[in-house]
PDB file of C-alpha atoms in Angstrom:
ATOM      1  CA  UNK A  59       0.000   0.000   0.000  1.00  0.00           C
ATOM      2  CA  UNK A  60       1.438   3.404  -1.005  1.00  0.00           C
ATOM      3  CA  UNK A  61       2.008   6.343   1.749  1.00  0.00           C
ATOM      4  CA  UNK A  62       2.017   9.576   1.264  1.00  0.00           C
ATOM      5  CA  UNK A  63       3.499  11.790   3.891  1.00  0.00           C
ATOM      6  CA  UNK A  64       3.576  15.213   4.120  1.00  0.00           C
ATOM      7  CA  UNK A  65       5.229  18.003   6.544  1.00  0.00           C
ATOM      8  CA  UNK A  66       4.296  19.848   8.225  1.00  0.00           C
ATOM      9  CA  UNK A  67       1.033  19.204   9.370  1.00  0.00           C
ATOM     10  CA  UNK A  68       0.424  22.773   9.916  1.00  0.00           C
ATOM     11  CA  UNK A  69       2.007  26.053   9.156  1.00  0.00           C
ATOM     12  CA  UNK A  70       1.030  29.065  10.032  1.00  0.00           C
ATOM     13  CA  UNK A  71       3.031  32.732   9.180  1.00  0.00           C
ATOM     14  CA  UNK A  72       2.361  36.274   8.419  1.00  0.00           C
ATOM     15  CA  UNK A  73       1.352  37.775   4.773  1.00  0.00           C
ATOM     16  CA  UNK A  74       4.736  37.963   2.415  1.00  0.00           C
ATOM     17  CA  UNK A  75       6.879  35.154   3.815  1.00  0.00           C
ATOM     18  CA  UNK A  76       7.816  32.431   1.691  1.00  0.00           C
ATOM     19  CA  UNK A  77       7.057  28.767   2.368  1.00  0.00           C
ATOM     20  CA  UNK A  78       7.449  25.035   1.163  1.00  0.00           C
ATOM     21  CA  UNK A  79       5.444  22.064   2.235  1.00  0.00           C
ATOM     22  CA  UNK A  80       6.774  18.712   1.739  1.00  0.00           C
ATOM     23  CA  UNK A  81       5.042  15.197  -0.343  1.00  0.00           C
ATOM     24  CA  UNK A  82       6.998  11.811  -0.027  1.00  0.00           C
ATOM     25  CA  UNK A  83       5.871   8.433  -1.341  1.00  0.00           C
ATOM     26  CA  UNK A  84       6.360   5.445   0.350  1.00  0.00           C
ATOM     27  CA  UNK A  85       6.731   4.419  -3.798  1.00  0.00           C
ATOM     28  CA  UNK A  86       7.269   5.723  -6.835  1.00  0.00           C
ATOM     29  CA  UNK A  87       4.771   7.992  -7.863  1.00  0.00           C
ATOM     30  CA  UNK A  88       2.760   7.063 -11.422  1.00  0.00           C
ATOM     31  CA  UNK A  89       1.664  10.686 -11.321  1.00  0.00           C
ATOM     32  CA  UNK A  90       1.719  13.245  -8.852  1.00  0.00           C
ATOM     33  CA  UNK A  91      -1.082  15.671  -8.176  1.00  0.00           C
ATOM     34  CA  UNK A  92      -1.598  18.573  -5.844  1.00  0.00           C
ATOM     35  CA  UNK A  93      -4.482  20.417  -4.796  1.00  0.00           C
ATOM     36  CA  UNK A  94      -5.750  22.984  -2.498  1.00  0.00           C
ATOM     37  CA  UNK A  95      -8.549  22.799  -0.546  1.00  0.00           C
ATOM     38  CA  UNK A  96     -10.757  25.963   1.137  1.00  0.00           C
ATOM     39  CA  UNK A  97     -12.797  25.080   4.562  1.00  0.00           C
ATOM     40  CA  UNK A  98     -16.530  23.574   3.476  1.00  0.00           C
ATOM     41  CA  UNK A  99     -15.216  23.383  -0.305  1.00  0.00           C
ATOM     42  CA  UNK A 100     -13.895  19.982  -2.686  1.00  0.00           C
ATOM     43  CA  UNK A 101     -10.384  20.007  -3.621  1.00  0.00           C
ATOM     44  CA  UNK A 102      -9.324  21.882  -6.644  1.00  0.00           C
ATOM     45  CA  UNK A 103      -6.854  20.989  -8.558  1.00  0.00           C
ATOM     46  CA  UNK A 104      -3.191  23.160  -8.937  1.00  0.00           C
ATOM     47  CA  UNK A 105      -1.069  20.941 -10.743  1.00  0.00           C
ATOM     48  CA  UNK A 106       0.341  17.606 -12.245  1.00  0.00           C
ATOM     49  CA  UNK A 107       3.492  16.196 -12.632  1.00  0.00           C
ATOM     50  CA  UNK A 108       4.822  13.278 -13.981  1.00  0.00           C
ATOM     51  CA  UNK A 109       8.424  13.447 -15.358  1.00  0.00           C
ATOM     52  CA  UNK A 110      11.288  13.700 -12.609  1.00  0.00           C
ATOM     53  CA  UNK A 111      13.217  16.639 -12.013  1.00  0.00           C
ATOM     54  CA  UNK A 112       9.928  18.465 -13.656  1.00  0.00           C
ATOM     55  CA  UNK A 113       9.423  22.043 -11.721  1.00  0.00           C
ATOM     56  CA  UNK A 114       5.794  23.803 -12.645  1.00  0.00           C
ATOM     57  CA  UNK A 115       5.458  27.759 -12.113  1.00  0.00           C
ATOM     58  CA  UNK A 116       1.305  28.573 -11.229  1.00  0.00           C
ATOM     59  CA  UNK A 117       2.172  32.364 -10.189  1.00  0.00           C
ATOM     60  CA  UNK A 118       4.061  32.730  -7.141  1.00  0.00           C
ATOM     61  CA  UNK A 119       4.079  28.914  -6.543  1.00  0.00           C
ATOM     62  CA  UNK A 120       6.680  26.633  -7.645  1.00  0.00           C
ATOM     63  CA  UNK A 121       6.248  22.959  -7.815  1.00  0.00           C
ATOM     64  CA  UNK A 122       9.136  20.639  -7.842  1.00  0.00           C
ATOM     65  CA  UNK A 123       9.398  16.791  -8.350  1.00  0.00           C
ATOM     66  CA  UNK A 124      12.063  15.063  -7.442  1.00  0.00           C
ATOM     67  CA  UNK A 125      14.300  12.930  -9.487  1.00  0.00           C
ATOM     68  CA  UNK A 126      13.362   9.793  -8.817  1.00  0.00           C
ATOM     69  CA  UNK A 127      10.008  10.724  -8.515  1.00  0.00           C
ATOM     70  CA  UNK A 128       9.779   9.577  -4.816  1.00  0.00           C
ATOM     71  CA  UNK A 129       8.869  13.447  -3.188  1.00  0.00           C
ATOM     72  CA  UNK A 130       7.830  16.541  -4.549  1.00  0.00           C
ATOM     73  CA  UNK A 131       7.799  19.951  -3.053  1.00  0.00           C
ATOM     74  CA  UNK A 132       5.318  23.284  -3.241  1.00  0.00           C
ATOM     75  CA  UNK A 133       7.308  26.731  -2.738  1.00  0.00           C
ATOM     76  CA  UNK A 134       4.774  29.465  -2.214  1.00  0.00           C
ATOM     77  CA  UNK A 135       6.895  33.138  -2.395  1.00  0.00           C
ATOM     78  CA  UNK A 136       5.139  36.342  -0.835  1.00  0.00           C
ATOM     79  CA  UNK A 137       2.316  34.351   0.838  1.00  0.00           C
ATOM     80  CA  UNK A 138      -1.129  35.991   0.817  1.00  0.00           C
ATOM     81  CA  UNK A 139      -4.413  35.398   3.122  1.00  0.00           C
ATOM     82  CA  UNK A 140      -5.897  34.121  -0.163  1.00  0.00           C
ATOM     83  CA  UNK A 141      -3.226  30.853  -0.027  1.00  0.00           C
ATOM     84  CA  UNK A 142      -4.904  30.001   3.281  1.00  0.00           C
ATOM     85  CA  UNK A 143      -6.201  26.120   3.010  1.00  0.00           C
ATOM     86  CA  UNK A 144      -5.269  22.661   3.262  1.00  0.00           C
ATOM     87  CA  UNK A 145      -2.895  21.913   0.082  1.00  0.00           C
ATOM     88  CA  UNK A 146      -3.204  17.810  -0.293  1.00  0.00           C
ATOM     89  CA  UNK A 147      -0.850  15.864  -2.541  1.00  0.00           C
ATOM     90  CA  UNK A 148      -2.522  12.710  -4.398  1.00  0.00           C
ATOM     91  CA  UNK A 149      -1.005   9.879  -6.822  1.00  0.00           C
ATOM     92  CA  UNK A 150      -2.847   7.461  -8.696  1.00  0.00           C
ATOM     93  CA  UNK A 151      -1.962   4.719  -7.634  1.00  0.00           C
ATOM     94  CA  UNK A 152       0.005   2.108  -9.325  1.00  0.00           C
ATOM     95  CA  UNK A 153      -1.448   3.811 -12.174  1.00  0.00           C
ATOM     96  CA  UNK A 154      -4.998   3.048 -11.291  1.00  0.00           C
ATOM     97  CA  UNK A 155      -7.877   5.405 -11.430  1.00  0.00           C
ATOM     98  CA  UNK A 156      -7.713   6.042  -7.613  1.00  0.00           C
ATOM     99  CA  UNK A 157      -5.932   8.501  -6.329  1.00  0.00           C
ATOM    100  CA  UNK A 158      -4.131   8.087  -2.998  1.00  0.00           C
ATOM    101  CA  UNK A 159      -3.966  11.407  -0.833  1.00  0.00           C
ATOM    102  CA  UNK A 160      -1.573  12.596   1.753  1.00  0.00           C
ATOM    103  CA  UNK A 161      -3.056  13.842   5.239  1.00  0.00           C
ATOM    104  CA  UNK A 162      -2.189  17.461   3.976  1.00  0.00           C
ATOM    105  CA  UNK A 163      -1.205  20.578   5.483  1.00  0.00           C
ATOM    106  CA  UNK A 164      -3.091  22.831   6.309  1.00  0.00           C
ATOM    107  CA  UNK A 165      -1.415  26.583   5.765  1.00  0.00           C
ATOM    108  CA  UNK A 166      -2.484  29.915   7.494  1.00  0.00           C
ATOM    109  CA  UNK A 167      -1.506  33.150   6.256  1.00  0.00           C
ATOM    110  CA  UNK A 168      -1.777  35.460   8.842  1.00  0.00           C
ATOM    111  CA  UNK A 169      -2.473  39.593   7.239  1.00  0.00           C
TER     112      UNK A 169
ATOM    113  CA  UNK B 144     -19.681  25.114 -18.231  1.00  0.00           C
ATOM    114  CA  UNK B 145     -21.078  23.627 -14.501  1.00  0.00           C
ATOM    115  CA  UNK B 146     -18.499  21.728 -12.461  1.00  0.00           C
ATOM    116  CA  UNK B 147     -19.269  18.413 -10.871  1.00  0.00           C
ATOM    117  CA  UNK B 148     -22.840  19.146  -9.158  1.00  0.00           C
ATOM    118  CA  UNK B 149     -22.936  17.142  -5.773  1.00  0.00           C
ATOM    119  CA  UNK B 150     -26.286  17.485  -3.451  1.00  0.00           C
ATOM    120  CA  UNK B 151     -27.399  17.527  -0.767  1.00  0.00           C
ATOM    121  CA  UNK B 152     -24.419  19.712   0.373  1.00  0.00           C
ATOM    122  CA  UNK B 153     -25.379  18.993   4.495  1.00  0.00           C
ATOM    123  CA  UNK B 154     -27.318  15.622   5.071  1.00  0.00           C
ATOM    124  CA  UNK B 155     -28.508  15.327   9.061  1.00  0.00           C
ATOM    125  CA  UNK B 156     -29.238  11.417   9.395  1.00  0.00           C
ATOM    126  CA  UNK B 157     -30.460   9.423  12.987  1.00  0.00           C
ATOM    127  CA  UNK B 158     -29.069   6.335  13.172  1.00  0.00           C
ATOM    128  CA  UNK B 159     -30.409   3.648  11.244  1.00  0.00           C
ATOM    129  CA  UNK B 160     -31.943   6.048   8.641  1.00  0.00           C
ATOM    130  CA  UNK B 161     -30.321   5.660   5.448  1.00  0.00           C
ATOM    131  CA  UNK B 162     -28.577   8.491   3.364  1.00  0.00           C
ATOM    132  CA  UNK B 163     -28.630   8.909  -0.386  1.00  0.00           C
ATOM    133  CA  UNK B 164     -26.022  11.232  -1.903  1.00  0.00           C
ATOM    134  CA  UNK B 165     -25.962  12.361  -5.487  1.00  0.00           C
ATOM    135  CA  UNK B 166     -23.124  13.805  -7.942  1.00  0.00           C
ATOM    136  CA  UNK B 167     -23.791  14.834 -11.421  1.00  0.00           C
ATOM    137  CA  UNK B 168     -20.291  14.592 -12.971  1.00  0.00           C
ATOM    138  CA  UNK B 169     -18.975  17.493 -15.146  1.00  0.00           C
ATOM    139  CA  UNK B 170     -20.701  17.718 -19.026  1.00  0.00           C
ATOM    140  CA  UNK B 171     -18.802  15.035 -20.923  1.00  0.00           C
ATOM    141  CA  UNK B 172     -17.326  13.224 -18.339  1.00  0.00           C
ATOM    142  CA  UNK B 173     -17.786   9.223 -17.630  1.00  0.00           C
ATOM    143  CA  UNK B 174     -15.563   8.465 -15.066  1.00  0.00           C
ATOM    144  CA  UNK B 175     -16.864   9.327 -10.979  1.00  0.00           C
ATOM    145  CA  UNK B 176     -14.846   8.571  -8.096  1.00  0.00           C
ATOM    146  CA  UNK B 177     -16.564   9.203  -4.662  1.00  0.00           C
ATOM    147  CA  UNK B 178     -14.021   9.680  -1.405  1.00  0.00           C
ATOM    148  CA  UNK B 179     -14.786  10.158   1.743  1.00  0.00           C
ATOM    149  CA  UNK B 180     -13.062  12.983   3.883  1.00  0.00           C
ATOM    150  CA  UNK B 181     -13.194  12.391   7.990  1.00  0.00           C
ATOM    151  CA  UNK B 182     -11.768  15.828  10.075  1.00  0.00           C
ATOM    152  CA  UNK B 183      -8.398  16.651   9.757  1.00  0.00           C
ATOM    153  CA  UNK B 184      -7.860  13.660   7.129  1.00  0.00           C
ATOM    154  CA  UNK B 185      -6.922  13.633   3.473  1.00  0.00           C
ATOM    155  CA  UNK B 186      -8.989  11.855   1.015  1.00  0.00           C
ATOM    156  CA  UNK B 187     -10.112   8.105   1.270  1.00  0.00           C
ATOM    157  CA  UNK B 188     -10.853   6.629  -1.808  1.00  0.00           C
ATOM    158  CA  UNK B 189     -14.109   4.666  -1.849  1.00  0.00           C
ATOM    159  CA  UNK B 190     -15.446   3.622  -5.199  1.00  0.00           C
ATOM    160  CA  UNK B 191     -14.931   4.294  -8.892  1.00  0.00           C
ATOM    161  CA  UNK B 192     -17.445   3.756 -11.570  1.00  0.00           C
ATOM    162  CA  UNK B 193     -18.244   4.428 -15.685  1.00  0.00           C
ATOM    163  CA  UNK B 194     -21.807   4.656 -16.512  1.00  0.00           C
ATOM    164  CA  UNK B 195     -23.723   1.342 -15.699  1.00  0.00           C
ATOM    165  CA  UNK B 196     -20.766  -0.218 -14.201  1.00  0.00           C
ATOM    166  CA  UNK B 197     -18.410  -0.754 -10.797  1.00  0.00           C
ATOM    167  CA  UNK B 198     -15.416  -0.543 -12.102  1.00  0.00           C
ATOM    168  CA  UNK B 199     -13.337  -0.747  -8.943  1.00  0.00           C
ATOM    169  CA  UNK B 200     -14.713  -0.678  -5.368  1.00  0.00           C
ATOM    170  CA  UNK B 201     -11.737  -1.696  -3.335  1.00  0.00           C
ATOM    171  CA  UNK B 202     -12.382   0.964  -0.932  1.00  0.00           C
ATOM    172  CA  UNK B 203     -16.123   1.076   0.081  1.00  0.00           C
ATOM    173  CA  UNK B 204     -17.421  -1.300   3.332  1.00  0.00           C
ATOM    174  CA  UNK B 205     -18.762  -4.008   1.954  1.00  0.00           C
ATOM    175  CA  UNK B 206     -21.780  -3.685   4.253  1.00  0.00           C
ATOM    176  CA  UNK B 207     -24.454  -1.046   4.213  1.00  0.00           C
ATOM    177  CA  UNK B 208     -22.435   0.982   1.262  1.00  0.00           C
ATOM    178  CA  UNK B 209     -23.542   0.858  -2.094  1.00  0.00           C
ATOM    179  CA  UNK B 210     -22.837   3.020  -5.110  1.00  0.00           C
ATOM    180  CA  UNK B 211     -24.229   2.924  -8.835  1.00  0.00           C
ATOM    181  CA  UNK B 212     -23.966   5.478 -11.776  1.00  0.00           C
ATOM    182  CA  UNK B 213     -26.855   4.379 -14.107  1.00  0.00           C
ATOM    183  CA  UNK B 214     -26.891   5.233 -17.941  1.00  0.00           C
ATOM    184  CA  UNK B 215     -29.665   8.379 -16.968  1.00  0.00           C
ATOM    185  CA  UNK B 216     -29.242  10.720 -14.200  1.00  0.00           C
ATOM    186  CA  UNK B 217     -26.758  11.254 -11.492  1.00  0.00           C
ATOM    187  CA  UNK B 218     -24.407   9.183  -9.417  1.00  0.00           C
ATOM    188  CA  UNK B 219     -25.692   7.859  -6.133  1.00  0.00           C
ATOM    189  CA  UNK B 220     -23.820   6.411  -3.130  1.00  0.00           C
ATOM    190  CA  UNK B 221     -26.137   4.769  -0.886  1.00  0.00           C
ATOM    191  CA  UNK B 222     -25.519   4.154   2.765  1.00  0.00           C
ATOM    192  CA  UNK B 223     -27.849   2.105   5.079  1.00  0.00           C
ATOM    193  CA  UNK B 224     -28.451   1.574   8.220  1.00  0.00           C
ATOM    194  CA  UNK B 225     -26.178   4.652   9.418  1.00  0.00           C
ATOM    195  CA  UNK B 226     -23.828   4.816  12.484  1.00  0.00           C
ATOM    196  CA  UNK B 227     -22.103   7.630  14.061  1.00  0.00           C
ATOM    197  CA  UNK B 228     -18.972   6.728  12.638  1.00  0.00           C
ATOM    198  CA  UNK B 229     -20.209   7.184   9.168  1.00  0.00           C
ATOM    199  CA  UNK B 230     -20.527  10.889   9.377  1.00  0.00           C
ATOM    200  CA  UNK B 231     -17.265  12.376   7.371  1.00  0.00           C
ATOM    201  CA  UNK B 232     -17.378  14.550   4.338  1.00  0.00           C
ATOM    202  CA  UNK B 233     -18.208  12.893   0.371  1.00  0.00           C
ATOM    203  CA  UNK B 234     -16.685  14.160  -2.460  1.00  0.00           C
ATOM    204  CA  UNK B 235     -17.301  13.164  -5.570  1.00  0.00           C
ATOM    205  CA  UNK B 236     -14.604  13.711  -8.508  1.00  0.00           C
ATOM    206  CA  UNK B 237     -15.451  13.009 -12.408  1.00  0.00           C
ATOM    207  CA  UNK B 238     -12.871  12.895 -15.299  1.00  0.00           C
ATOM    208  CA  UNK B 239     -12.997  12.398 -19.507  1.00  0.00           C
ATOM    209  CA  UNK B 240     -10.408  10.325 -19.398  1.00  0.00           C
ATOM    210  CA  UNK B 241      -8.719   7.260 -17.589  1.00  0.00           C
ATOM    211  CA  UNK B 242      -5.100   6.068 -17.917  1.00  0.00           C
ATOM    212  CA  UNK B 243      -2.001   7.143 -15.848  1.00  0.00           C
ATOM    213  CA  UNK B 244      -2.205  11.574 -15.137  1.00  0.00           C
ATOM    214  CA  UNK B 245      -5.889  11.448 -15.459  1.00  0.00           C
ATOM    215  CA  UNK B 246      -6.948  14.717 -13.664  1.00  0.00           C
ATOM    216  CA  UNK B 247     -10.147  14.595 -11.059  1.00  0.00           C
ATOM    217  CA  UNK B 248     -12.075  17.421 -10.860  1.00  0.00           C
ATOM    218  CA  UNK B 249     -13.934  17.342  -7.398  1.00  0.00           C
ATOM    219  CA  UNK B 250     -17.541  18.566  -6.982  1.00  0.00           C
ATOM    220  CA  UNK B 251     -18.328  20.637  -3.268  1.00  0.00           C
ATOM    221  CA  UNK B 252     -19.089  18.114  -1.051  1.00  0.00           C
ATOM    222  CA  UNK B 253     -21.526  16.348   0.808  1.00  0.00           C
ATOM    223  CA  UNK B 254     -21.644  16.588   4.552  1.00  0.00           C
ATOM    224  CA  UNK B 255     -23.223  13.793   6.625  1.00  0.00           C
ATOM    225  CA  UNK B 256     -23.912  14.260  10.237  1.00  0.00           C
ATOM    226  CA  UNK B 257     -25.242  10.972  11.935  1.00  0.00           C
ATOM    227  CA  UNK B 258     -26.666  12.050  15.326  1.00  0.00           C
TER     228      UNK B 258
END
């Protein structure tokens, strides 16, 4: 069964700090995913990457897969209230059409 | 272009009622996943099916849980017989396409509370 791990749990800083939360894989990943989800709202989806050593630019955040596709990181510069939420990381699995989710963490971006 | 439709958005169940969810996937999508979400969790997946058909439910209980996507109307996932320890958030997700990368889009949500 694949794990996904991610760190921290929680974060929590003040408007126009920079940031990176963490995805591992207890496997290789077939595809990695990550999303961000807003309190009483479904995920939405920010990116996905699937070659190693891939980095993804969506504004001021920077997604990074590693090389041997085993972790993956999310680099958020100048944070902003609006990047509040819990940002989950996903893979489907084993190339199946579930996807397997990390716990999350859930950011806080204090004005 | 409406995203994946999910209702009710709160369900308030006694135990032993049942509880009928419903997703209408995204306009031209086949594929629906349902997870379920319990506090301060990520994502469980539960069941995935194409129109008429289970097409994997590794993750659902295999009592009181039941799912189906017929060829008309939305997607259901039934629960009977409800227990306190059913009452977590249920997302369903559709996609166009299946195969390794195939991207989810997730409706809002259905919140059960089992009292």
């Amino acid at each position: 069964t694949q794990l996904l791990e991610q760190s921290p749990q929680f974060l929590s800083i003040q408007e126009g700090e920079n940031l990176t939360v963490y995805c591992n894989s207890s496997s290789v990943f077939s595809s990695l995913q990550w999303y961000r989800q807003e309190p009483g709202e479904g995920p939405v989806l920010l990116v996905t990457v699937v070659t190693g050593g891939e980095v993804k630019k969506l504004k001021r955040l920077t997604f990074q897969f590693g090389d041997a596709r085993k972790d993956s990181s999310l680099h958020i510069t100048a944070a902003q209230p609006g990047d509040t939420g819990l940002y989950l990381c996903a893979d489907s699995f084993q190339g199946a059409q579930k996807l397997v989710f990390g716990q999350g963490t859930r950011l806080t971006i204090n004005p | 272009n409406a995203g994946v439709m999910q209702n009710p958005r709160h369900l308030v169940r006694r135990r032993g009622q049942e509880a009928r969810l419903r997703c209408s996937p995204m306009k031209g999508h086949s594929h629906v996943y349902w997870y379920r979400q319990l506090p301060e969790e990520g994502l469980k997946f539960m069941v995935y099916l194409q129109k008429e058909n289970i097409i994997d439910e590794s993750g659902m209980p295999k009592e009181r849980f039941s799912a189906e996507f017929p060829k008309e109307g939305p997607s259901i996932l039934r629960i009977q017989q409800v227990v306190r320890g059913d009452s977590a958030a249920y997302f369903c997700a559709s996609s166009p396409l299946a195969g390794v990368g195939n991207e989810q889009f997730f409706g809002p949500g259905t919140r059960l509370t089992v009292l």
